[in-house]
Amino acid sequence: MGDFNQNIDVSEIYEPPKELSANAHVKSMAEYEAMYKASIEDPESFWGEMAKEFYWQTPFEKVGPEFNFDRTKGPVSVKWFLGGKTNLSYNCLDRIIQQGHGSRVAIYHECNDVEDQHASFTYDDLLKKVCRLANALKAEGVKKGDRVSIYLPMVVELPAAMLACARIGAVHSVVFGGFSSESLAGRILDAQSSMVITADGVMRGAKPVQLKAITDKACEITQKDGFQVRRVICVGRLKGTSFEPQTKYDWVEGRDVWYKELVQSQSETCDCEWMDSEDPLFMLYTSGSTGKPKGVLHTTGGYMLGSFATTKYTFDYHPEDVYFCTADCGWITGHSYVTYGPMLNAATQVLFEGVPTFPEVDRFWKVCEKYKVSIFYTAPTAIRSLMKSGDQPVTRNDLSSLRLLGTVGEPINPEAWRWYHRVVGGSRCAIADTYWQTETGSHLITPLVGAMTCKPGSASLPFFGVETAILDENGKELSGECSGRLVLKRPVPSMMRTVHGDHQRFEETYFSQFNGYYFTGDGCKRDKDGFYWLTGRMDDVINVSGHRIGTAEVESALVAHAKVAEAAVVGFPHEVKGEGIWCYVTLNEGEAYDDSLKAELKKQVREVIGAFAAPDEIHWAPGLPKTRSGKIMRRVLRKLALPDYDTQDLGDTSTLADPAVVDVLTETAQRYESEKVQSEVEIADVKDMLNAKRTEEERETRRRDRLESELIERGDPAEIKQQEEVKAATEMQWEAPEVRRGARMLNQANWQRQIGDLKRQKQEGSDAKKRLLEENKDLDKELKEKHEEIRTCTAERDKTKKALDVLKRRKALDDEARHEMNLAKAVLKTETENLIREIDMLKKQAESDSKTITDILRDRESLNRALIRCDDRTKDQTKKVKSHDEEAQQLERDVEDIKLDVTDAIKKAYKLDKTREKYGLECSLANSKYMSALEELKNRDNKISELKKNFADVKAKLAQQKQLYEAVRTDRNLYSKKLVESQDEIAEMKRKFKIMSHQIEQLKEEIKEKEERLKRGHHAHNRMQKECEFFKDQMERAKRRQQSLNSHKDTQQAEIKKLESRILEEEDRRKQQKKKYEETISERDVLGTQLIHRNDELALQYEKIKIQQRTLQNGELTYKQRLEAWREKRNEKGSSHIHAFKAGRVCDEELFDVSQFNHTP
């Protein structure tokens, strides 16, 4: 395959600017090589150290990667930063503010209209806006894992919505604001997004884009497909502006709500949902080869590291820089290098809402001058488009603040690279030509501009952690300078993890071509210095007569012409070459679209690539069909290049920046009739060759005649020679008749034999020619019959194709019905499983509640028993206390009695004292009684004190019993309350359980209905299967018919080949016969000429002798007079005989009759 870079001088390199290298994060190739080696050999340390710059709620246990690219060893999987928990919104905003950068400008919003209200937002402002929206989404029921579709223009609410979703763990799906309602509906359905954030409209240049109306129509489409969008949040972008009258949309109450009204009452703080490193962050839909977009799913931890690292090192970002990326957030570039990458680096950036050519073609450069942009990142398509306007729109603006330029989206051709460097960068700015994909999430191959030299058109070298390889078509890894298919041997941190809802498609798309490798789908060349050159998609390859030619090669060769601004190349079916090259060419402004320029462009491609890559058709294109992001819609160009372009369905062109371009290209479309042109060229060449041959033959005839006349003229003998010849002739007079007669007889015999042979050969040639003509007629008839049969076969094949198409459509309908049935089954299964889980949960909850109630009842019974025991003990203690009281009272009465007795005894003793003498004996007795009474009294006092102590102990115990009784009674009251509450809860749960049972019954009925529907669907499916079997039988019969036709066709082709070989053999034989005939004719001419000359000599000798005789005898005429007369006579007769002989109209006797010269001396 030709190489579109083969005309590039590898010595054309651009060294990194010294000032940039001095302050760069990576200053030299040695530093780059050391860091790259560390990222490959020790990713644990390399990425682990970088990850420490972020906040992790739960630190990761292992960096990784843990991955499997080999499908034979199990499902493809990729994991980074295992076990870690973090939040991307927190690291983009809260972390930056905590570092003291809250007052730094995060976003300058540049509106579409120059006179509009442009605004700036600091990191503090952005955090408040994000938190309000996050709280509003939570209030609407959005939780972790839910999908939210975002369909917004490039306003600050777009990155804010992305960060708000990331903050609460929702998965955002941003849809480019240029997509149609059908495209938006398809993405909503696939993501199952019940929440959509959109705007009332936006001005794209001078035209309004009705975003809300498109969203309304998309919601209607999803509703028809059985999915209901619950809430539409509408940003009033044009509301309250002079453009509001141009908006047209409906308002659905209960579903639609204004963004401002939704968030104004929300708090400015919102807690983060801490996400696992492998939890989904967002999904972005990209085009698929099957026509159905695939949802590329990116996760949290790895994507955060990839977007941060590439922004920092590729753009060599520093805090004083102002960054401007022109991409929309609807593409991966807007995700990685507008929302996440710059904010993770605390960057100040420009968010651009408009288009590069409104209101003037220098809008980009005015924005750069206004905000003093130092880093500018855009697409090669935009660069080539702006090149058409010349240098003046760029140079009239002050771009001295620029220090680094970047390109993204497709390979940039060297001519555009040089213009970008010379005009935009003023020959002082470094250029980062980045290569990456939606699937990889961040840069794969990119120059680190402070360390590497750059080559125009080359993406340079791999980024840290990117291990690339180039394979041939058999999957063999190539080394050194080579060209082939670009693959990855290991995952980068930001790589996609799967296709949403279809992991098998993920594996088949990227890992089925080469086992153990991730296939990028791109062709690549590696030069002798190790630099990588992307040659375009492998599916953008045209196979021209066995030559595989990349479209990017031809496009680059065309753009290298000084008058060409842009080119797009596609293939089209060619009956001779298989595929032809169709080029759409846009010239610079002011250049005339002249057909004479087409020859120059074809010559340009021949010189750059080779003659095999010469374009078959160059189609003048004042404009190319591009999306609003600048990407060329090549499927439209391919369909316009088809022979039946006027009947082709060009599909959805609503995403084009200017749909009128398609109409212009359709009107100017020209069909390339390769066979007709080829036959006309061949016929012209044959005619020229025949004319040249005829002219050459006529020239040769004239030359021969002239030579013959000159020979005759030069044949005049000098006088002495004439006398000597006359003398010799006189001496030989006696033998002249025999000589003349012998020569004449010999010549006549030879010529008659040769002429007979020639006549015979001529007759054979004419007979062979007749036979060939007859055979050719038969062959023509057979060929016509074969062509008729081929046409019949072709017609039958077309019918078979149509039948197959019908079968395919039926099969597609069957697959669709089967898919819907499977979806219905899956939904029913999911709903049933959810119901079963809910029932199980309710049962478990009821069981736990019943256990709790049983425990409560058991506790209540035990408490009642304890209370009864306490009451019994209290009664016993009360009885004991009463008995003790009675005993104490009795003791007190006894004490009183004793006291009375003592008093009486004292009185008696006193009386006895007085009467001691008289009653001495009685006193001693009474004294002894007194002393015994005192002892008994002491004993009773001791007993009373003991009884008092016992009574105090009993009182204390009784108080404790009372306290315990009060506590038990309090607990009993509490348990009673709890029991009442639990009984209420049980009643409520029973009520709920009844409701749930009723709902379950309803769901069972619905399930039965759905099963009935499924049965009906099964019946329909069975009918469709029977129809499919019937059509399959027809298809089999058609296939067998096709096979028989093919075999018959092969037989016919074999017969045609045999006939062709016979024709070729016959033509070869005819050529040989013609060659022999021509050789014979040439020999006859030579012999005839020799014979004429010999006869002339003999006649001359005879005439000389005759003249001599007449001179000697009569003396009347001189020798000269008679000789001149004879010459004149001979010339007249001889020239006529020569021409007649050449024409074949004179017999031998007429030509060689020399009897007129016979004379006997």
mmCIF file with all atom_site columns, C-alpha atoms in Angstrom, residues 680-696:
data_model
loop_
_atom_site.group_PDB
_atom_site.id
_atom_site.type_symbol
_atom_site.label_atom_id
_atom_site.label_alt_id
_atom_site.label_comp_id
_atom_site.label_asym_id
_atom_site.label_entity_id
_atom_site.label_seq_id
_atom_site.pdbx_PDB_ins_code
_atom_site.Cartn_x
_atom_site.Cartn_y
_atom_site.Cartn_z
_atom_site.occupancy
_atom_site.B_iso_or_equiv
_atom_site.pdbx_formal_charge
_atom_site.auth_seq_id
_atom_site.auth_comp_id
_atom_site.auth_asym_id
_atom_site.auth_atom_id
_atom_site.pdbx_PDB_model_num
ATOM 1  C CA . GLU A 1 680 ? -12.844 5.203 -26.437 1.00 0.00 ? 680 GLU A CA 1
ATOM 2  C CA . VAL A 1 681 ? -9.203  5.566 -25.453 1.00 0.00 ? 681 VAL A CA 1
ATOM 3  C CA . GLU A 1 682 ? -8.346  2.151 -26.886 1.00 0.00 ? 682 GLU A CA 1
ATOM 4  C CA . ILE A 1 683 ? -10.225 2.898 -30.155 1.00 0.00 ? 683 ILE A CA 1
ATOM 5  C CA . ALA A 1 684 ? -8.446  6.238 -30.476 1.00 0.00 ? 684 ALA A CA 1
ATOM 6  C CA . ASP A 1 685 ? -5.096  4.533 -29.863 1.00 0.00 ? 685 ASP A CA 1
ATOM 7  C CA . VAL A 1 686 ? -5.859  1.875 -32.506 1.00 0.00 ? 686 VAL A CA 1
ATOM 8  C CA . LYS A 1 687 ? -6.942  4.517 -35.015 1.00 0.00 ? 687 LYS A CA 1
ATOM 9  C CA . ASP A 1 688 ? -3.801  6.506 -34.419 1.00 0.00 ? 688 ASP A CA 1
ATOM 10 C CA . MET A 1 689 ? -1.697  3.379 -34.809 1.00 0.00 ? 689 MET A CA 1
ATOM 11 C CA . LEU A 1 690 ? -3.427  2.440 -38.107 1.00 0.00 ? 690 LEU A CA 1
ATOM 12 C CA . ASN A 1 691 ? -3.098  5.957 -39.474 1.00 0.00 ? 691 ASN A CA 1
ATOM 13 C CA . ALA A 1 692 ? 0.550   6.018 -38.539 1.00 0.00 ? 692 ALA A CA 1
ATOM 14 C CA . LYS A 1 693 ? 1.115   2.641 -40.206 1.00 0.00 ? 693 LYS A CA 1
ATOM 15 C CA . ARG A 1 694 ? -0.709  3.705 -43.366 1.00 0.00 ? 694 ARG A CA 1
ATOM 16 C CA . THR A 1 695 ? 1.293   6.941 -43.505 1.00 0.00 ? 695 THR A CA 1
ATOM 17 C CA . GLU A 1 696 ? 4.494   4.980 -43.024 1.00 0.00 ? 696 GLU A CA 1
#
